[in-house]
Coordinates of C-alpha atoms in Angstrom, one line a residue:
Chain X
X158 CA -32.4 -35.5 -4.3
X159 CA -34.3 -32.7 -2.8
X160 CA -32.7 -32.7 0.8
X161 CA -34.7 -32.2 3.7
X162 CA -34.9 -28.5 5.6
X163 CA -34.0 -29.0 9.4
X164 CA -35.5 -26.2 10.6
X165 CA -33.6 -26.9 14.4
X166 CA -31.9 -24.1 13.8
X167 CA -34.4 -21.7 14.8
X168 CA -33.7 -23.2 18.3
X169 CA -30.3 -22.1 18.4
X170 CA -31.5 -18.7 17.5
X171 CA -34.2 -18.3 19.5
X172 CA -32.1 -17.2 22.7
X173 CA -30.8 -13.9 20.9
X174 CA -33.7 -13.2 19.4
X175 CA -35.4 -13.4 23.1
X176 CA -32.7 -11.4 24.8
X177 CA -32.8 -8.6 21.4
X178 CA -36.9 -8.3 21.8
X179 CA -37.0 -7.6 26.4
X180 CA -33.9 -5.6 25.6
X181 CA -34.5 -3.4 22.9
X182 CA -37.6 -4.1 20.4
X183 CA -40.4 -4.1 23.6
X184 CA -38.5 -1.4 25.8
X185 CA -38.8 0.7 22.0
X186 CA -42.4 -0.4 20.9
X187 CA -43.7 0.7 24.2
X188 CA -42.2 4.2 23.7
X189 CA -44.0 3.5 19.8
X190 CA -47.4 3.2 21.8
X191 CA -47.2 5.9 24.0
X192 CA -46.3 8.3 21.1
X193 CA -49.0 8.0 19.2
X194 CA -51.8 7.7 21.9
X195 CA -53.2 10.3 24.9
X196 CA -53.7 9.0 28.0
X197 CA -55.4 10.4 31.3
X198 CA -54.6 8.9 33.7
X199 CA -56.4 5.3 34.6
X200 CA -54.4 3.5 32.2
X201 CA -57.2 4.6 29.3
X202 CA -55.4 5.4 26.5
X203 CA -56.5 7.9 23.1
X204 CA -55.7 7.2 19.3
X205 CA -53.6 11.2 18.2
X206 CA -51.8 9.8 15.7
X207 CA -49.2 12.2 14.1
X208 CA -50.4 14.2 16.9
X209 CA -47.6 14.1 19.0
X210 CA -44.8 14.8 16.6
X211 CA -46.2 17.5 14.8
X212 CA -46.4 19.6 18.2
X213 CA -42.8 18.3 18.9
X214 CA -41.2 18.9 15.2
X215 CA -42.9 22.6 15.1
X216 CA -42.1 23.5 19.1
X217 CA -40.0 26.6 19.7
X218 CA -38.5 24.4 22.7
X219 CA -37.6 21.9 20.7
X220 CA -35.9 23.8 18.5
X221 CA -34.2 25.5 20.4
X222 CA -32.9 23.1 22.4
X223 CA -31.8 21.5 19.2
X224 CA -29.8 24.1 18.3
X225 CA -28.3 24.5 21.7
X226 CA -27.3 20.6 20.9
X227 CA -26.1 20.9 17.6
X228 CA -23.8 23.6 18.5
X229 CA -22.6 22.0 21.5
X230 CA -21.9 18.5 19.8
X231 CA -19.6 21.0 17.0
X232 CA -17.8 22.8 19.5
X233 CA -17.6 19.6 20.9
X234 CA -16.0 18.2 18.2
X235 CA -14.1 20.4 17.3
X236 CA -11.3 20.8 20.2
X237 CA -11.6 17.4 21.4
X238 CA -10.9 15.7 18.2
X239 CA -7.9 17.6 16.9
X240 CA -6.4 17.8 21.0
X241 CA -6.5 13.9 21.0
X242 CA -5.0 13.8 18.2
X243 CA -2.6 16.1 19.0
X244 CA -1.7 14.5 22.4
X245 CA -1.9 10.9 21.1
X246 CA 1.5 12.5 18.7
X247 CA 3.1 13.8 22.0
X248 CA 2.7 11.2 23.7
X249 CA 6.3 9.2 24.5
X250 CA 6.3 5.6 21.2
X251 CA 8.3 3.7 24.3
X252 CA 10.0 3.8 28.2
X253 CA 8.3 4.2 31.3
X254 CA 6.9 7.6 30.5
X255 CA 4.5 5.8 28.4
X256 CA 2.2 3.7 31.2
X257 CA 2.5 7.4 33.7
X258 CA 1.0 8.9 30.2
X259 CA -1.1 6.7 29.5
X260 CA -3.1 6.2 32.8
X261 CA -3.2 9.5 33.6
X262 CA -5.1 9.2 30.6
X263 CA -7.6 7.2 31.6
X264 CA -7.9 8.6 35.1
X265 CA -11.0 11.1 33.9
X266 CA -12.4 8.0 32.0
X267 CA -12.8 6.3 35.5
X268 CA -14.7 8.8 37.3
X269 CA -18.7 8.3 37.5
X270 CA -20.7 11.2 35.4
X271 CA -22.0 12.6 37.8
X272 CA -18.8 12.7 40.0
X273 CA -17.5 14.6 37.3
X274 CA -19.7 17.0 37.3
X275 CA -19.8 17.3 41.2
X276 CA -16.7 18.4 40.8
X277 CA -16.8 20.7 38.8
X278 CA -19.5 22.6 39.8
X279 CA -17.5 22.8 42.9
X280 CA -14.4 23.5 40.9
X281 CA -16.2 26.6 39.7
X282 CA -17.6 27.9 42.9
X283 CA -16.2 31.1 43.8
X284 CA -16.4 30.9 47.5
X285 CA -15.8 27.1 48.3
X286 CA -13.9 25.8 44.8
X287 CA -10.6 26.6 43.5
X288 CA -10.8 28.2 39.8
X289 CA -14.0 30.3 41.1
X290 CA -12.1 31.6 43.5
X291 CA -8.7 31.9 41.8
X292 CA -10.6 33.8 38.5
X293 CA -12.5 36.2 41.2
X294 CA -9.1 37.1 43.1
X295 CA -7.6 37.8 39.2
X296 CA -10.8 39.6 38.8
X297 CA -11.7 37.7 36.4
X298 CA -16.0 38.3 35.9
X299 CA -17.0 34.6 35.6
X300 CA -20.0 33.1 37.3
X301 CA -21.9 29.8 35.5
X302 CA -24.9 30.2 37.4
X303 CA -25.6 33.4 36.0
X304 CA -23.8 34.1 32.9
X305 CA -25.2 31.6 30.1
X306 CA -21.5 32.0 28.5
X307 CA -19.4 31.4 31.4
X308 CA -22.5 28.6 31.9
X309 CA -21.7 27.2 28.3
X310 CA -17.2 27.1 28.9
X311 CA -17.6 25.5 32.2
X312 CA -19.7 22.9 30.6
X313 CA -17.4 22.6 27.2
X314 CA -14.1 22.5 29.8
X315 CA -15.6 20.3 31.7
X316 CA -17.1 17.6 29.2
X317 CA -12.7 18.7 27.1
X318 CA -11.3 17.7 30.5
X319 CA -13.7 14.4 31.1
X320 CA -13.6 12.9 27.3
X321 CA -10.9 13.4 25.3
X322 CA -9.0 10.7 27.5
X323 CA -10.9 8.9 25.1
X324 CA -9.7 10.1 21.6
X325 CA -6.2 11.0 22.7
X326 CA -6.4 6.3 23.6
X327 CA -7.8 5.8 20.7
X328 CA -5.5 7.5 18.4
X329 CA -2.4 6.8 20.8
X330 CA -3.9 2.3 19.8
X331 CA -4.2 3.7 16.3
X332 CA -0.3 5.0 16.5
X333 CA 1.2 2.4 18.0
X334 CA -0.2 -0.2 15.0
X335 CA 1.5 2.3 11.9
X336 CA 4.5 0.0 11.3
X337 CA 7.8 2.1 12.3
X338 CA 8.9 1.1 8.3
X339 CA 5.8 3.9 7.4
X340 CA 8.7 6.3 9.4
X341 CA 11.9 4.9 7.7
X342 CA 10.6 5.4 4.3
X343 CA 9.1 9.1 5.2
X344 CA 12.5 10.1 6.0
X345 CA 14.3 8.1 3.2
X346 CA 11.4 10.4 1.3
X347 CA 12.7 13.1 3.0
X348 CA 9.2 14.0 4.5
X349 CA 8.7 17.1 6.7
X350 CA 7.1 16.6 10.4
X351 CA 3.8 18.1 8.6
X352 CA 4.5 15.7 5.2
X353 CA 4.4 12.6 7.6
X354 CA 1.3 13.7 9.6
X355 CA -0.7 14.6 6.4
X356 CA 0.1 11.8 4.2
X357 CA 0.9 8.4 6.4
X358 CA -0.5 9.5 10.4
X359 CA -3.8 10.9 9.4
X360 CA -4.8 8.2 6.8
X361 CA -3.5 5.6 8.9
X362 CA -5.3 6.6 11.9
X363 CA -8.7 7.1 9.5
X364 CA -10.5 4.5 11.0
X365 CA -10.1 5.2 15.1
X366 CA -10.9 8.5 14.0
X367 CA -14.1 7.0 12.6
X368 CA -14.9 5.2 16.0
X369 CA -13.4 8.0 17.8
X370 CA -16.1 10.7 16.0
X371 CA -18.8 8.3 16.2
X372 CA -18.4 8.1 20.0
X373 CA -18.0 11.8 20.6
X374 CA -20.6 12.9 18.4
X375 CA -23.2 10.7 20.3
X376 CA -22.2 11.1 23.9
X377 CA -22.0 14.9 23.3
X378 CA -25.0 14.8 21.5
X379 CA -26.9 12.8 24.4
X380 CA -25.1 15.1 27.3
X381 CA -27.2 14.6 30.6
X382 CA -25.8 14.3 33.8
X383 CA -22.7 16.3 33.5
X384 CA -24.8 19.6 32.9
X385 CA -27.8 18.7 35.0
X386 CA -24.8 18.6 38.1
X387 CA -23.0 21.3 37.5
X388 CA -26.7 23.9 36.5
X389 CA -30.0 21.8 36.0
X390 CA -30.1 23.5 32.4
X391 CA -29.4 26.8 32.9
X392 CA -29.4 30.1 33.9
X393 CA -32.7 30.2 32.2
X394 CA -33.0 27.2 29.6
X395 CA -28.6 28.4 28.0
X396 CA -27.7 25.1 28.8
X397 CA -31.0 22.6 28.1
X398 CA -30.0 20.4 25.5
X399 CA -32.2 17.6 23.7
X400 CA -32.0 15.1 27.3
X401 CA -32.7 17.0 29.8
X402 CA -35.4 19.3 27.9
X403 CA -36.3 15.2 27.5
X404 CA -36.7 14.6 31.0
X405 CA -38.2 17.1 32.2
X406 CA -41.1 16.6 29.8
X407 CA -41.4 13.3 30.8
X408 CA -41.0 13.1 34.4
X409 CA -41.2 16.9 35.4
X410 CA -44.9 17.6 33.3
X411 CA -45.9 14.1 33.2
X412 CA -46.3 14.1 29.4
X413 CA -45.7 10.8 28.1
X414 CA -47.2 11.2 24.8
X415 CA -44.7 14.4 23.7
X416 CA -41.8 12.8 25.5
X417 CA -42.3 9.3 23.1
X418 CA -42.8 12.4 19.6
X419 CA -39.8 13.9 21.3
X420 CA -37.9 10.2 22.0
X421 CA -38.4 9.1 18.6
X422 CA -37.2 12.2 17.3
X423 CA -34.2 12.7 19.2
X424 CA -33.0 8.6 17.9
X425 CA -33.6 9.0 14.7
X426 CA -31.6 12.8 14.9
X427 CA -28.3 10.4 16.5
X428 CA -29.5 7.9 14.3
X429 CA -29.3 10.3 10.8
X430 CA -26.0 12.0 12.0
X431 CA -24.2 9.2 13.1
X432 CA -24.7 8.3 9.6
X433 CA -24.3 11.5 7.8
X434 CA -19.9 10.9 9.6
X435 CA -20.2 7.3 8.6
X436 CA -21.0 8.2 4.7
X437 CA -18.3 11.8 4.9
X438 CA -16.0 9.8 6.2
X439 CA -15.9 6.6 4.4
X440 CA -16.2 8.0 1.4
X441 CA -13.7 8.0 -1.3
X442 CA -12.3 4.3 0.7
X443 CA -13.7 1.7 -2.1
X444 CA -13.4 -1.5 -1.6
X445 CA -10.5 -2.0 1.3
X446 CA -8.8 -5.5 1.7
X447 CA -7.4 -4.2 4.5
X448 CA -7.7 -1.4 6.5
Chain V
X2 CA 30.2 2.7 -8.5
X3 CA 30.9 0.9 -5.2
X4 CA 29.2 1.2 -1.6
X5 CA 32.2 0.1 1.1
X6 CA 31.6 -0.7 4.9
X7 CA 34.6 -0.9 6.6
X8 CA 35.2 -2.0 10.2
X9 CA 31.6 -1.3 11.1
X10 CA 30.5 -2.0 14.6
X11 CA 27.9 -1.2 16.1
X12 CA 26.0 -1.7 19.7
X13 CA 22.5 -0.5 21.2
X14 CA 21.8 -1.2 24.9
X15 CA 25.4 -3.2 25.4
X16 CA 24.1 -5.9 22.8
X17 CA 26.5 -6.1 20.2
X18 CA 24.1 -5.9 17.2
X19 CA 26.9 -5.6 14.4
X20 CA 31.0 -6.6 14.7
X21 CA 33.8 -6.0 12.0
X22 CA 31.7 -5.8 9.3
X23 CA 33.8 -5.0 6.2
X24 CA 31.7 -5.6 2.8
X25 CA 31.7 -4.0 -0.9
X26 CA 29.0 -3.5 -3.1
X27 CA 29.0 -3.3 -6.7
X28 CA 26.3 -1.8 -9.1
X29 CA 25.3 -4.3 -11.8
X30 CA 25.4 -7.2 -10.2
X31 CA 23.1 -8.8 -6.7
X32 CA 24.8 -8.6 -4.1
X33 CA 23.0 -10.7 -0.9
X34 CA 22.6 -10.8 2.3
X35 CA 21.7 -13.9 3.5
X36 CA 21.9 -14.7 7.5
X37 CA 19.1 -16.0 9.9
X38 CA 16.5 -13.8 11.7
X39 CA 18.8 -11.1 14.2
X40 CA 22.0 -11.7 12.5
X41 CA 22.4 -8.4 12.2
X42 CA 20.8 -7.6 8.3
X43 CA 18.6 -5.1 9.3
X44 CA 20.7 -3.3 11.0
X45 CA 23.6 -3.5 8.4
X46 CA 20.8 -2.1 5.8
X47 CA 19.7 1.2 7.9
X48 CA 23.4 1.9 8.5
X49 CA 23.9 1.6 4.6
X50 CA 20.8 3.7 4.2
X51 CA 21.9 6.6 6.3
X52 CA 19.2 6.0 9.3
X53 CA 21.3 4.8 11.7
X54 CA 25.2 5.9 12.3
X55 CA 27.8 2.7 13.2
X56 CA 29.7 3.3 16.6
X57 CA 32.6 3.2 14.6
X58 CA 34.1 2.3 11.2
X59 CA 33.3 4.2 7.9
X60 CA 30.6 4.0 5.1
X61 CA 32.1 5.2 1.8
X62 CA 30.5 5.4 -1.8
X63 CA 32.7 6.0 -5.2
X64 CA 35.4 6.5 -2.1
X65 CA 33.7 9.4 0.0
X66 CA 33.0 8.8 2.8
X67 CA 29.2 9.2 3.5
X68 CA 29.0 7.7 7.2
X69 CA 27.4 10.8 8.4
X70 CA 25.2 12.3 5.4
X71 CA 21.5 11.7 6.5
X72 CA 19.3 9.1 4.9
X73 CA 17.5 11.5 3.0
X74 CA 20.5 13.0 1.0
X75 CA 22.0 9.6 0.4
X76 CA 19.4 9.2 -3.0
X77 CA 18.8 5.5 -2.1
X78 CA 15.1 3.5 -2.0
X79 CA 14.3 1.3 0.4
X80 CA 12.0 -1.0 -0.2
X81 CA 10.7 -3.9 3.4
X82 CA 8.9 -6.5 4.1
X83 CA 5.5 -4.8 5.0
X84 CA 4.4 -3.0 1.8
X85 CA 5.3 0.4 2.5
X86 CA 3.3 2.7 0.3
X87 CA 1.3 6.0 1.3
X88 CA -2.1 4.8 2.1
X89 CA -3.8 7.8 0.8
X90 CA -2.5 8.0 -2.4
X91 CA -3.4 6.3 -5.5
X92 CA -1.0 4.0 -7.7
X93 CA 0.4 6.4 -9.6
X94 CA 0.5 8.9 -7.0
X95 CA 2.9 6.5 -4.9
X96 CA 5.5 5.0 -8.2
X97 CA 5.1 9.3 -8.6
X98 CA 6.1 10.5 -5.5
X99 CA 9.9 10.5 -5.4
X100 CA 10.0 12.2 -8.6
X101 CA 7.6 15.1 -7.7
X102 CA 9.6 15.7 -4.5
X103 CA 12.8 16.1 -7.3
X104 CA 11.0 18.4 -8.9
X105 CA 10.7 15.7 -12.2
X106 CA 8.9 18.0 -15.3
X107 CA 5.1 16.3 -15.3
X108 CA 5.6 14.7 -19.1
X109 CA 8.6 13.1 -18.1
X110 CA 7.1 11.6 -14.7
X111 CA 4.1 10.2 -17.1
X112 CA 6.7 8.7 -18.9
X113 CA 8.3 6.9 -16.2
X114 CA 6.0 5.6 -14.1
X115 CA 4.1 4.0 -17.2
X116 CA 7.9 2.3 -18.4
X117 CA 8.0 1.2 -14.8
X118 CA 4.4 -0.2 -14.1
X119 CA 4.4 -2.0 -17.3
X120 CA 7.5 -3.2 -16.4
X121 CA 6.1 -4.5 -13.1
X122 CA 2.6 -5.6 -14.1
X123 CA 0.6 -3.0 -12.4
X124 CA -0.2 -0.7 -15.1
X125 CA -3.2 -1.2 -15.2
X126 CA -4.7 -0.2 -11.6
X127 CA -2.3 3.1 -11.9
X128 CA -6.0 4.8 -10.0
X129 CA -6.7 2.5 -7.5
X130 CA -5.3 2.7 -3.6
X131 CA -3.2 0.5 -2.0
X132 CA -5.6 -0.9 0.1
X133 CA -7.6 -2.3 -3.3
X134 CA -4.7 -4.1 -3.7
X135 CA -3.8 -7.8 -3.3
X136 CA -0.1 -8.1 -1.1
X137 CA 1.9 -9.1 -3.9
X138 CA 0.7 -6.0 -6.0
X139 CA 1.2 -4.3 -3.1
X140 CA 4.9 -4.6 -3.2
X141 CA 4.8 -4.5 -7.0
X142 CA 4.2 -0.5 -6.2
X143 CA 6.7 -0.3 -3.5
X144 CA 9.6 -2.0 -5.7
X145 CA 8.2 0.4 -8.8
X146 CA 8.2 3.4 -6.2
X147 CA 12.2 2.3 -5.6
X148 CA 12.9 1.0 -9.1
X149 CA 11.6 5.2 -10.4
X150 CA 13.8 7.4 -8.9
X151 CA 16.7 6.3 -10.3
X152 CA 18.5 5.6 -7.0
X153 CA 22.2 5.4 -6.1
X154 CA 21.3 2.4 -3.8
X155 CA 18.3 0.1 -3.3
X156 CA 18.0 -1.7 -0.5
X157 CA 15.9 -4.4 0.1
X158 CA 14.6 -5.5 3.3
X159 CA 13.1 -10.0 3.0
X160 CA 10.8 -7.5 0.5
X161 CA 9.9 -10.9 -0.2
X162 CA 9.0 -12.1 2.9
X163 CA 5.7 -11.8 3.6
X164 CA 4.5 -12.5 0.6
X165 CA 2.3 -16.4 0.0
X166 CA 5.1 -19.5 -1.5
X167 CA 3.2 -18.9 -5.5
X168 CA 3.7 -14.9 -5.5
X169 CA 7.6 -15.0 -3.5
X170 CA 8.6 -18.1 -6.3
X171 CA 7.3 -15.4 -9.1
X172 CA 8.8 -12.4 -7.8
X173 CA 12.0 -14.0 -7.1
X174 CA 12.5 -14.7 -11.1
X175 CA 11.2 -11.1 -12.2
X176 CA 13.7 -9.4 -9.3
X177 CA 17.3 -10.3 -10.8
X178 CA 15.5 -8.7 -14.7
X179 CA 14.0 -6.0 -12.5
X180 CA 17.3 -5.1 -11.3
X181 CA 19.8 -6.0 -14.1
X182 CA 18.4 -2.6 -16.6
X183 CA 19.1 -0.4 -12.9
X184 CA 22.7 1.4 -12.6
X185 CA 22.2 1.7 -9.0
X186 CA 24.1 -0.4 -6.9
X187 CA 21.5 -3.2 -5.3
X188 CA 21.7 -4.9 -1.8
X189 CA 19.0 -8.0 -0.7
X190 CA 18.6 -9.1 2.8
X191 CA 16.9 -12.6 3.0
X192 CA 17.3 -15.3 5.5
X193 CA 16.2 -18.2 3.0
X194 CA 19.4 -20.3 1.4
X195 CA 16.9 -21.0 -1.4
X196 CA 16.4 -17.2 -2.7
X197 CA 19.7 -16.2 -2.4
X198 CA 21.0 -19.5 -4.6
X199 CA 18.4 -18.4 -7.1
X200 CA 19.0 -13.9 -7.1
X201 CA 22.3 -15.2 -7.3
X202 CA 25.3 -12.5 -8.3
X203 CA 27.6 -12.2 -5.0
X204 CA 26.7 -13.1 -1.1
X205 CA 27.5 -12.1 2.6
X206 CA 27.0 -14.6 4.8
X207 CA 26.1 -12.9 8.0
X208 CA 25.9 -15.1 11.6
X209 CA 25.3 -12.9 15.0
X210 CA 26.4 -9.6 13.5
X211 CA 29.6 -10.8 11.9
X212 CA 30.2 -11.3 8.2
X213 CA 31.2 -14.8 7.9
X214 CA 32.5 -15.1 4.1
X215 CA 31.4 -13.4 1.5
X216 CA 32.2 -13.8 -3.1
X217 CA 30.3 -15.2 -5.6
X218 CA 27.0 -16.8 -4.6
X219 CA 27.9 -19.9 -6.7
X220 CA 30.9 -20.7 -4.5
X221 CA 30.2 -19.1 -1.3
X222 CA 27.5 -21.5 -1.6
X223 CA 30.2 -24.6 -2.9
X224 CA 33.2 -24.2 -1.5
X225 CA 31.9 -22.6 3.0
X226 CA 35.4 -21.4 4.6
X227 CA 33.9 -23.3 7.6
X228 CA 31.3 -24.8 9.5
X229 CA 29.3 -22.1 10.3
X230 CA 28.5 -21.1 6.8
X231 CA 27.8 -24.4 5.9
X232 CA 25.1 -24.0 8.6
X233 CA 24.3 -20.2 7.5
X234 CA 23.7 -21.2 3.7
X235 CA 21.6 -24.4 4.0
X236 CA 18.4 -25.2 4.2
X237 CA 17.1 -27.2 5.7
X238 CA 20.8 -27.3 7.7
X239 CA 23.2 -29.3 6.5
X240 CA 24.3 -32.8 8.0
X241 CA 27.2 -33.1 10.1
X242 CA 28.8 -36.4 10.9
X243 CA 32.3 -37.5 13.3
X244 CA 34.8 -37.7 10.1
X245 CA 35.5 -41.7 11.7
X246 CA 31.9 -42.6 11.8
X247 CA 32.4 -42.4 8.2
X248 CA 35.4 -44.1 8.2
X249 CA 37.4 -41.2 6.6
X250 CA 41.0 -39.9 7.7
X251 CA 42.9 -37.0 7.6
X252 CA 39.4 -34.2 8.6
X253 CA 37.9 -35.0 12.1
X254 CA 33.5 -33.5 10.6
X255 CA 32.2 -33.9 7.4
X256 CA 29.4 -32.4 6.0
X257 CA 26.8 -33.5 3.4
X258 CA 23.8 -31.3 2.6
X259 CA 20.6 -32.5 2.9
X260 CA 20.2 -33.0 -1.5
X261 CA 23.5 -34.7 -1.0
X262 CA 21.7 -37.5 0.8
X263 CA 19.9 -39.9 -1.6
X264 CA 17.4 -42.7 -1.7
X265 CA 19.0 -44.5 -4.3
X266 CA 22.3 -45.5 -4.8
X267 CA 24.1 -43.8 -7.4
X268 CA 27.6 -44.1 -7.6
X269 CA 29.7 -47.2 -6.9
X270 CA 31.7 -45.4 -4.4
X271 CA 29.0 -44.3 -2.3
X272 CA 28.2 -45.0 1.2
X273 CA 25.3 -46.5 2.1
X274 CA 24.2 -46.3 5.6
X275 CA 20.9 -48.3 7.5
X276 CA 18.6 -45.8 8.8
X277 CA 14.9 -45.4 10.3
X278 CA 12.7 -42.9 9.7
X279 CA 11.8 -40.3 12.6
X280 CA 9.7 -38.1 10.4
X281 CA 8.7 -37.0 7.1
X282 CA 7.5 -32.8 6.1
X283 CA 6.5 -31.8 2.7
X284 CA 7.5 -28.5 2.1
X285 CA 6.3 -26.6 -1.3
X286 CA 7.7 -28.9 -4.4
X287 CA 10.5 -30.8 -1.9
X288 CA 10.0 -33.5 0.8
X289 CA 12.6 -33.6 4.2
X290 CA 13.0 -37.2 5.6
X291 CA 15.1 -37.0 8.9
X292 CA 16.2 -40.8 9.7
X293 CA 18.5 -41.9 12.7
X294 CA 21.9 -43.6 11.3
X295 CA 25.4 -43.7 13.1
X296 CA 23.1 -42.8 16.1
X297 CA 22.4 -39.2 14.9
X298 CA 19.8 -37.3 13.0
X299 CA 20.2 -37.0 9.0
X300 CA 18.5 -35.3 7.3
X301 CA 17.1 -35.8 3.1
X302 CA 15.9 -33.4 0.9
X303 CA 14.1 -34.8 -2.1
X304 CA 12.3 -33.4 -5.0
X305 CA 8.7 -34.5 -5.1
X306 CA 6.1 -35.6 -2.9
X307 CA 6.8 -38.7 -1.2
X308 CA 5.5 -40.5 2.2
X309 CA 7.2 -41.9 4.8
X310 CA 6.0 -43.2 8.1
X311 CA 7.9 -43.1 11.1
X312 CA 10.1 -46.1 11.5
X313 CA 10.1 -46.9 8.3
X314 CA 13.5 -49.0 7.2
X315 CA 15.6 -47.4 4.6
X316 CA 18.9 -47.0 3.3
X317 CA 21.3 -43.5 3.0
X318 CA 24.1 -43.3 -0.3
X319 CA 26.4 -40.8 0.6
X320 CA 28.9 -39.6 -2.0
X321 CA 32.1 -39.1 -0.6
X322 CA 32.7 -36.7 -3.8
X323 CA 30.5 -34.2 -2.1
X324 CA 31.5 -34.7 1.2
X325 CA 33.1 -31.2 3.0
X326 CA 35.4 -31.9 5.3
X327 CA 36.0 -30.0 8.5
X328 CA 39.0 -29.2 11.2
X329 CA 38.9 -29.7 15.1
X330 CA 37.9 -25.6 14.8
X331 CA 35.1 -26.8 12.5
X332 CA 37.0 -24.7 9.4
X333 CA 37.0 -26.3 5.9
X334 CA 40.0 -28.2 4.6
X335 CA 40.4 -29.0 1.0
X336 CA 36.8 -29.5 -0.9
X337 CA 36.3 -32.2 -2.8
X338 CA 35.4 -30.7 -6.2
X339 CA 31.2 -31.7 -6.5
X340 CA 29.1 -32.5 -9.6
X341 CA 27.1 -30.0 -9.1
X342 CA 23.9 -28.2 -6.3

């Protein structure tokens, strides 16, 4: 017997379809639209094909911003992931100190990004900031507005201060979910502290670390507000990361076509690198019945 | 080989976990610890393992005091309710890990892992990771790791608790055979009286941190020393009835196991009670019928799947030969020999 097809189910999908269309597909298509056309105002558009893409991909300015961005994300991941794991291992498992530690850890995450930028901008100033003043008093040659290394150090420390907590909280949750029996088994086997970490805690944290690495990579790769507030991309172009460069191009210069091409390339790079991280970190996992 | 506990006491934060526990476990026979949750089984196993030290009392192994010897120096193996394996190791490396730590030669490791894995029927999955196995298989790997090292003491803390009914039945039958071939002292903790009966050997009944009775499993089952023993070693719980309701002199109350409450007359001496059903539940291959008679609840366990509705009129038949008489303080009076369990 032929069953009559019921098309009513489409109505159930419709709200999601509309929501995704308005929140993602239509804005993205606008960007795609700009990226293949040129405009001289007056709402007049000219088809330019892939010209903006090749211009961006061949521009020295994009290359150096991308280089800075990759270096920045690499440093952030290399510091925040191990540091986050280390702090998570040191937080007590029970007692009154647990909530205290977790609240202290969560505090930086609750501060808006531009406020974090402002805090550090003032904190590091020699005239009114505590850090800048102390460093000057100790005769340390430090000035983030003029020295690019100092500017980098300031932004990296600020990001580590702001976001390591996220890694800590994720890892702490991951560590808390390891049954006590694993630690007993390790004790009975006579495993050292390092072996326990290497063969029990680290493998059990793998899933959580994947999320932490992806989140920290994506966020650090798209960083905008904090360096914009602290250094404005300077000194020179020293801290002009991709998003700062993009905003300069789109709003400062109003080059909408190249900026749209830039956005799409930027988006694809984030997607590609996230995929690379995911693939590497989930390799050798095989079919899993349970994580 | 003998493992002896003498007057073990343990309290944590003012709460008594173990109180004056004295017990002895031998090699070559299955030693079961039976008791409900929070009766102290895990605390006792942890002390045997050397993971915790008792507040008072001694643990002796072959007459040597090992009370303060740490876990890693005791040559023990521990199998948990959760499936504990090294997540990043293959099944082979998991089983081989205690041998590698002990510095056993490579060829011997291969031989021993091969033998034990075929015994546990996991020899076809040696290259897989634990996460690629089913729960039953993961627990087999943990058992293999415990067996391969020829430990002096093997402790099992409800190892079948997280498995589904069928796998549990399967492993229950295999376990005594597996451990029979080792020279280790095997101590097995469980909450299930039925499991304890199937495993046989010796048993110690635990209740609220105390050993309330110990001895050969069948003897303890047939001759509970008191009401508490009878309640601990009975699933569903034993029926307790005032002796005078059954017109029995010389006893204060009577215990009758649910399996001994029949729905058909088997014997001319059977006492008949009129009852009506309050609830019937089907568990595994048995049906538990709860009914009301003589103003109290009765539980009957019958084999097979049967259907009863609440309110159904039934007759319960009790054979006095199966009665366990208790005195006013709950101690067992002279037991009448039962025809079986």
